Amino acid sequence: MAMSKIISLLIVVVAVVGAGFAAMTMRGGGKSASGAGEVEHAVAHTEEELGYFAFQRPFLVPIVEDRTVRALAVLRLTLEMPNTEIEYVRTKEPRLRDAMMRTLFALANEGYLGGDITDTETYEEIQGRLLTASRSLIDESVEEVLIVDFNRQEN
């Protein structure tokens, strides 16, 4: 009888220790899963802090259907890039804004801005195309295009 209690207690202790070990392993030893990406990101920019370039005005994009403006999409965009590049980008803002508008018009004509922007694939397509447009004018230093606001006003 005493032996079965000891074995039961031993099984419980092993299970608790195993669960604790598994939890620590999955959590990365107390660090979040995004911590790994932050380390890689920090290595890529060891001497350069990342900053943000926010466009001064929102982007207004008409959503046209059958030659009629059906809605107006309003987007506020911000570029994530090294702080050392932000002043340079300010000097290029008119051309960069034009490239972004061309991309947004194309996306609107393809139905991306009139549809469900909350769909992950749609959102990533919009972000990816805007990133490509910004990198074509600036360079690879643009890390990400952040869509900080999106509003669609239906007619």
PDB file of C-alpha atoms in Angstrom:
ATOM      1  CA  MET A   1       0.000   0.000   0.000  1.00  0.00           C
ATOM      2  CA  ALA A   2       2.761   2.431   0.924  1.00  0.00           C
ATOM      3  CA  MET A   3       4.631   1.545  -2.268  1.00  0.00           C
ATOM      4  CA  SER A   4       1.611   2.417  -4.471  1.00  0.00           C
ATOM      5  CA  LYS A   5       1.294   5.833  -2.728  1.00  0.00           C
ATOM      6  CA  ILE A   6       4.986   6.531  -3.334  1.00  0.00           C
ATOM      7  CA  ILE A   7       4.681   5.552  -6.997  1.00  0.00           C
ATOM      8  CA  SER A   8       1.547   7.730  -7.383  1.00  0.00           C
ATOM      9  CA  LEU A   9       3.329  10.669  -5.739  1.00  0.00           C
ATOM     10  CA  LEU A  10       6.384  10.116  -7.945  1.00  0.00           C
ATOM     11  CA  ILE A  11       4.209  10.104 -11.095  1.00  0.00           C
ATOM     12  CA  VAL A  12       2.553  13.389 -10.037  1.00  0.00           C
ATOM     13  CA  VAL A  13       5.948  15.023  -9.329  1.00  0.00           C
ATOM     14  CA  VAL A  14       7.370  13.882 -12.686  1.00  0.00           C
ATOM     15  CA  ALA A  15       4.256  15.151 -14.500  1.00  0.00           C
ATOM     16  CA  VAL A  16       4.431  18.572 -12.800  1.00  0.00           C
ATOM     17  CA  VAL A  17       8.165  18.934 -13.463  1.00  0.00           C
ATOM     18  CA  GLY A  18       7.681  17.825 -17.075  1.00  0.00           C
ATOM     19  CA  ALA A  19       4.840  20.297 -17.594  1.00  0.00           C
ATOM     20  CA  GLY A  20       6.922  23.099 -16.088  1.00  0.00           C
ATOM     21  CA  PHE A  21       9.863  22.237 -18.337  1.00  0.00           C
ATOM     22  CA  ALA A  22       7.593  22.143 -21.399  1.00  0.00           C
ATOM     23  CA  ALA A  23       6.080  25.511 -20.496  1.00  0.00           C
ATOM     24  CA  MET A  24       9.521  27.104 -20.052  1.00  0.00           C
ATOM     25  CA  THR A  25      10.703  25.627 -23.347  1.00  0.00           C
ATOM     26  CA  MET A  26       7.660  26.868 -25.251  1.00  0.00           C
ATOM     27  CA  ARG A  27       7.957  30.332 -23.724  1.00  0.00           C
ATOM     28  CA  GLY A  28      11.626  30.508 -24.641  1.00  0.00           C
ATOM     29  CA  GLY A  29      12.892  30.714 -21.082  1.00  0.00           C
ATOM     30  CA  GLY A  30      10.708  33.678 -20.201  1.00  0.00           C
ATOM     31  CA  LYS A  31      11.153  35.560 -23.462  1.00  0.00           C
ATOM     32  CA  SER A  32       8.299  36.081 -25.863  1.00  0.00           C
ATOM     33  CA  ALA A  33       8.223  34.310 -29.201  1.00  0.00           C
ATOM     34  CA  SER A  34       8.676  37.675 -30.892  1.00  0.00           C
ATOM     35  CA  GLY A  35      11.952  38.083 -29.007  1.00  0.00           C
ATOM     36  CA  ALA A  36      13.756  35.940 -31.578  1.00  0.00           C
ATOM     37  CA  GLY A  37      12.660  38.265 -34.368  1.00  0.00           C
ATOM     38  CA  GLU A  38      13.738  41.266 -32.301  1.00  0.00           C
ATOM     39  CA  VAL A  39      17.219  39.793 -31.892  1.00  0.00           C
ATOM     40  CA  GLU A  40      17.541  39.236 -35.653  1.00  0.00           C
ATOM     41  CA  HIS A  41      16.183  42.721 -36.250  1.00  0.00           C
ATOM     42  CA  ALA A  42      18.688  44.194 -33.786  1.00  0.00           C
ATOM     43  CA  VAL A  43      21.543  42.375 -35.489  1.00  0.00           C
ATOM     44  CA  ALA A  44      20.488  43.751 -38.875  1.00  0.00           C
ATOM     45  CA  HIS A  45      20.597  47.289 -37.492  1.00  0.00           C
ATOM     46  CA  THR A  46      23.381  47.149 -34.938  1.00  0.00           C
ATOM     47  CA  GLU A  47      24.365  50.797 -35.316  1.00  0.00           C
ATOM     48  CA  GLU A  48      21.103  52.214 -36.625  1.00  0.00           C
ATOM     49  CA  GLU A  49      18.004  52.711 -34.537  1.00  0.00           C
ATOM     50  CA  LEU A  50      14.755  52.234 -36.398  1.00  0.00           C
ATOM     51  CA  GLY A  51      12.433  55.195 -36.653  1.00  0.00           C
ATOM     52  CA  TYR A  52       9.226  56.130 -38.386  1.00  0.00           C
ATOM     53  CA  PHE A  53       8.401  58.440 -41.250  1.00  0.00           C
ATOM     54  CA  ALA A  54       4.728  59.394 -41.208  1.00  0.00           C
ATOM     55  CA  PHE A  55       3.264  60.960 -44.326  1.00  0.00           C
ATOM     56  CA  GLN A  56       1.950  64.436 -43.546  1.00  0.00           C
ATOM     57  CA  ARG A  57      -1.470  63.847 -45.089  1.00  0.00           C
ATOM     58  CA  PRO A  58      -3.674  60.779 -45.463  1.00  0.00           C
ATOM     59  CA  PHE A  59      -4.064  59.033 -48.797  1.00  0.00           C
ATOM     60  CA  LEU A  60      -7.543  59.446 -50.321  1.00  0.00           C
ATOM     61  CA  VAL A  61      -8.361  56.759 -52.856  1.00  0.00           C
ATOM     62  CA  PRO A  62     -11.643  56.665 -54.788  1.00  0.00           C
ATOM     63  CA  ILE A  63     -13.164  53.220 -55.199  1.00  0.00           C
ATOM     64  CA  VAL A  64     -14.779  53.215 -58.622  1.00  0.00           C
ATOM     65  CA  GLU A  65     -17.363  50.725 -59.816  1.00  0.00           C
ATOM     66  CA  ASP A  66     -19.080  51.017 -63.221  1.00  0.00           C
ATOM     67  CA  ARG A  67     -17.517  54.449 -63.772  1.00  0.00           C
ATOM     68  CA  THR A  68     -19.059  55.727 -60.548  1.00  0.00           C
ATOM     69  CA  VAL A  69     -17.246  56.499 -57.308  1.00  0.00           C
ATOM     70  CA  ARG A  70     -18.798  53.995 -54.905  1.00  0.00           C
ATOM     71  CA  ALA A  71     -16.649  54.793 -51.871  1.00  0.00           C
ATOM     72  CA  LEU A  72     -13.590  56.647 -50.691  1.00  0.00           C
ATOM     73  CA  ALA A  73     -10.775  54.841 -48.886  1.00  0.00           C
ATOM     74  CA  VAL A  74      -8.690  56.919 -46.495  1.00  0.00           C
ATOM     75  CA  LEU A  75      -5.331  55.497 -45.411  1.00  0.00           C
ATOM     76  CA  ARG A  76      -2.641  56.864 -43.119  1.00  0.00           C
ATOM     77  CA  LEU A  77       0.711  55.260 -43.834  1.00  0.00           C
ATOM     78  CA  THR A  78       3.986  55.234 -41.935  1.00  0.00           C
ATOM     79  CA  LEU A  79       7.340  53.844 -43.062  1.00  0.00           C
ATOM     80  CA  GLU A  80       9.598  52.009 -40.631  1.00  0.00           C
ATOM     81  CA  MET A  81      13.260  52.647 -41.448  1.00  0.00           C
ATOM     82  CA  PRO A  82      16.615  53.569 -39.927  1.00  0.00           C
ATOM     83  CA  ASN A  83      16.576  56.999 -38.261  1.00  0.00           C
ATOM     84  CA  THR A  84      19.477  58.031 -40.477  1.00  0.00           C
ATOM     85  CA  GLU A  85      17.257  57.770 -43.585  1.00  0.00           C
ATOM     86  CA  ILE A  86      14.249  59.775 -42.382  1.00  0.00           C
ATOM     87  CA  GLU A  87      15.517  63.223 -43.406  1.00  0.00           C
ATOM     88  CA  TYR A  88      16.415  61.908 -46.855  1.00  0.00           C
ATOM     89  CA  VAL A  89      12.911  60.481 -47.233  1.00  0.00           C
ATOM     90  CA  ARG A  90      11.401  63.862 -46.297  1.00  0.00           C
ATOM     91  CA  THR A  91      13.129  65.352 -49.341  1.00  0.00           C
ATOM     92  CA  LYS A  92      11.619  62.618 -51.516  1.00  0.00           C
ATOM     93  CA  GLU A  93       8.103  62.750 -50.054  1.00  0.00           C
ATOM     94  CA  PRO A  94       6.341  64.148 -53.169  1.00  0.00           C
ATOM     95  CA  ARG A  95       7.760  61.410 -55.422  1.00  0.00           C
ATOM     96  CA  LEU A  96       7.241  58.749 -52.777  1.00  0.00           C
ATOM     97  CA  ARG A  97       3.668  59.909 -52.256  1.00  0.00           C
ATOM     98  CA  ASP A  98       3.077  59.689 -56.020  1.00  0.00           C
ATOM     99  CA  ALA A  99       4.441  56.121 -56.112  1.00  0.00           C
ATOM    100  CA  MET A 100       2.212  55.154 -53.190  1.00  0.00           C
ATOM    101  CA  MET A 101      -0.852  56.750 -54.843  1.00  0.00           C
ATOM    102  CA  ARG A 102      -0.212  54.877 -58.093  1.00  0.00           C
ATOM    103  CA  THR A 103       0.002  51.644 -56.133  1.00  0.00           C
ATOM    104  CA  LEU A 104      -3.144  52.431 -54.162  1.00  0.00           C
ATOM    105  CA  PHE A 105      -5.051  53.256 -57.368  1.00  0.00           C
ATOM    106  CA  ALA A 106      -3.980  49.915 -58.849  1.00  0.00           C
ATOM    107  CA  LEU A 107      -5.026  48.105 -55.664  1.00  0.00           C
ATOM    108  CA  ALA A 108      -8.401  49.882 -55.712  1.00  0.00           C
ATOM    109  CA  ASN A 109      -8.952  48.940 -59.366  1.00  0.00           C
ATOM    110  CA  GLU A 110      -8.159  45.313 -58.518  1.00  0.00           C
ATOM    111  CA  GLY A 111     -10.741  45.336 -55.705  1.00  0.00           C
ATOM    112  CA  TYR A 112      -8.382  45.201 -52.727  1.00  0.00           C
ATOM    113  CA  LEU A 113      -9.563  48.455 -51.125  1.00  0.00           C
ATOM    114  CA  GLY A 114     -13.255  47.869 -51.783  1.00  0.00           C
ATOM    115  CA  GLY A 115     -13.284  44.386 -50.309  1.00  0.00           C
ATOM    116  CA  ASP A 116     -12.522  42.966 -46.890  1.00  0.00           C
ATOM    117  CA  ILE A 117      -9.249  44.579 -45.817  1.00  0.00           C
ATOM    118  CA  THR A 118      -9.392  42.633 -42.547  1.00  0.00           C
ATOM    119  CA  ASP A 119      -8.682  39.452 -44.509  1.00  0.00           C
ATOM    120  CA  THR A 120      -5.043  38.563 -43.789  1.00  0.00           C
ATOM    121  CA  GLU A 121      -4.130  37.861 -47.412  1.00  0.00           C
ATOM    122  CA  THR A 122      -5.695  41.122 -48.592  1.00  0.00           C
ATOM    123  CA  TYR A 123      -3.958  43.144 -45.879  1.00  0.00           C
ATOM    124  CA  GLU A 124      -0.587  41.547 -46.604  1.00  0.00           C
ATOM    125  CA  GLU A 125      -1.012  42.106 -50.357  1.00  0.00           C
ATOM    126  CA  ILE A 126      -1.692  45.808 -49.769  1.00  0.00           C
ATOM    127  CA  GLN A 127       1.246  46.119 -47.375  1.00  0.00           C
ATOM    128  CA  GLY A 128       3.585  44.177 -49.658  1.00  0.00           C
ATOM    129  CA  ARG A 129       2.756  46.217 -52.748  1.00  0.00           C
ATOM    130  CA  LEU A 130       3.206  49.481 -50.832  1.00  0.00           C
ATOM    131  CA  LEU A 131       6.547  48.217 -49.511  1.00  0.00           C
ATOM    132  CA  THR A 132       7.674  47.403 -53.054  1.00  0.00           C
ATOM    133  CA  ALA A 133       6.628  50.880 -54.217  1.00  0.00           C
ATOM    134  CA  SER A 134       8.499  52.599 -51.391  1.00  0.00           C
ATOM    135  CA  ARG A 135      11.626  50.501 -51.899  1.00  0.00           C
ATOM    136  CA  SER A 136      11.621  51.278 -55.625  1.00  0.00           C
ATOM    137  CA  LEU A 137      12.116  54.939 -54.782  1.00  0.00           C
ATOM    138  CA  ILE A 138      14.017  54.868 -51.498  1.00  0.00           C
ATOM    139  CA  ASP A 139      15.847  51.529 -51.263  1.00  0.00           C
ATOM    140  CA  GLU A 140      15.890  48.404 -49.156  1.00  0.00           C
ATOM    141  CA  SER A 141      16.258  50.448 -45.960  1.00  0.00           C
ATOM    142  CA  VAL A 142      12.463  50.640 -45.693  1.00  0.00           C
ATOM    143  CA  GLU A 143      11.698  47.808 -43.285  1.00  0.00           C
ATOM    144  CA  GLU A 144       7.916  47.951 -43.304  1.00  0.00           C
ATOM    145  CA  VAL A 145       4.955  49.992 -44.475  1.00  0.00           C
ATOM    146  CA  LEU A 146       2.545  50.359 -41.592  1.00  0.00           C
ATOM    147  CA  ILE A 147      -1.119  51.025 -42.283  1.00  0.00           C
ATOM    148  CA  VAL A 148      -1.871  53.022 -39.152  1.00  0.00           C
ATOM    149  CA  ASP A 149      -5.410  54.022 -40.180  1.00  0.00           C
ATOM    150  CA  PHE A 150      -7.870  52.737 -42.734  1.00  0.00           C
ATOM    151  CA  ASN A 151     -11.350  54.071 -43.262  1.00  0.00           C
ATOM    152  CA  ARG A 152     -13.764  53.479 -46.100  1.00  0.00           C
ATOM    153  CA  GLN A 153     -16.632  55.888 -46.591  1.00  0.00           C
ATOM    154  CA  GLU A 154     -19.437  54.422 -48.676  1.00  0.00           C
ATOM    155  CA  ASN A 155     -21.682  56.633 -50.829  1.00  0.00           C
TER     156      ASN A 155
END
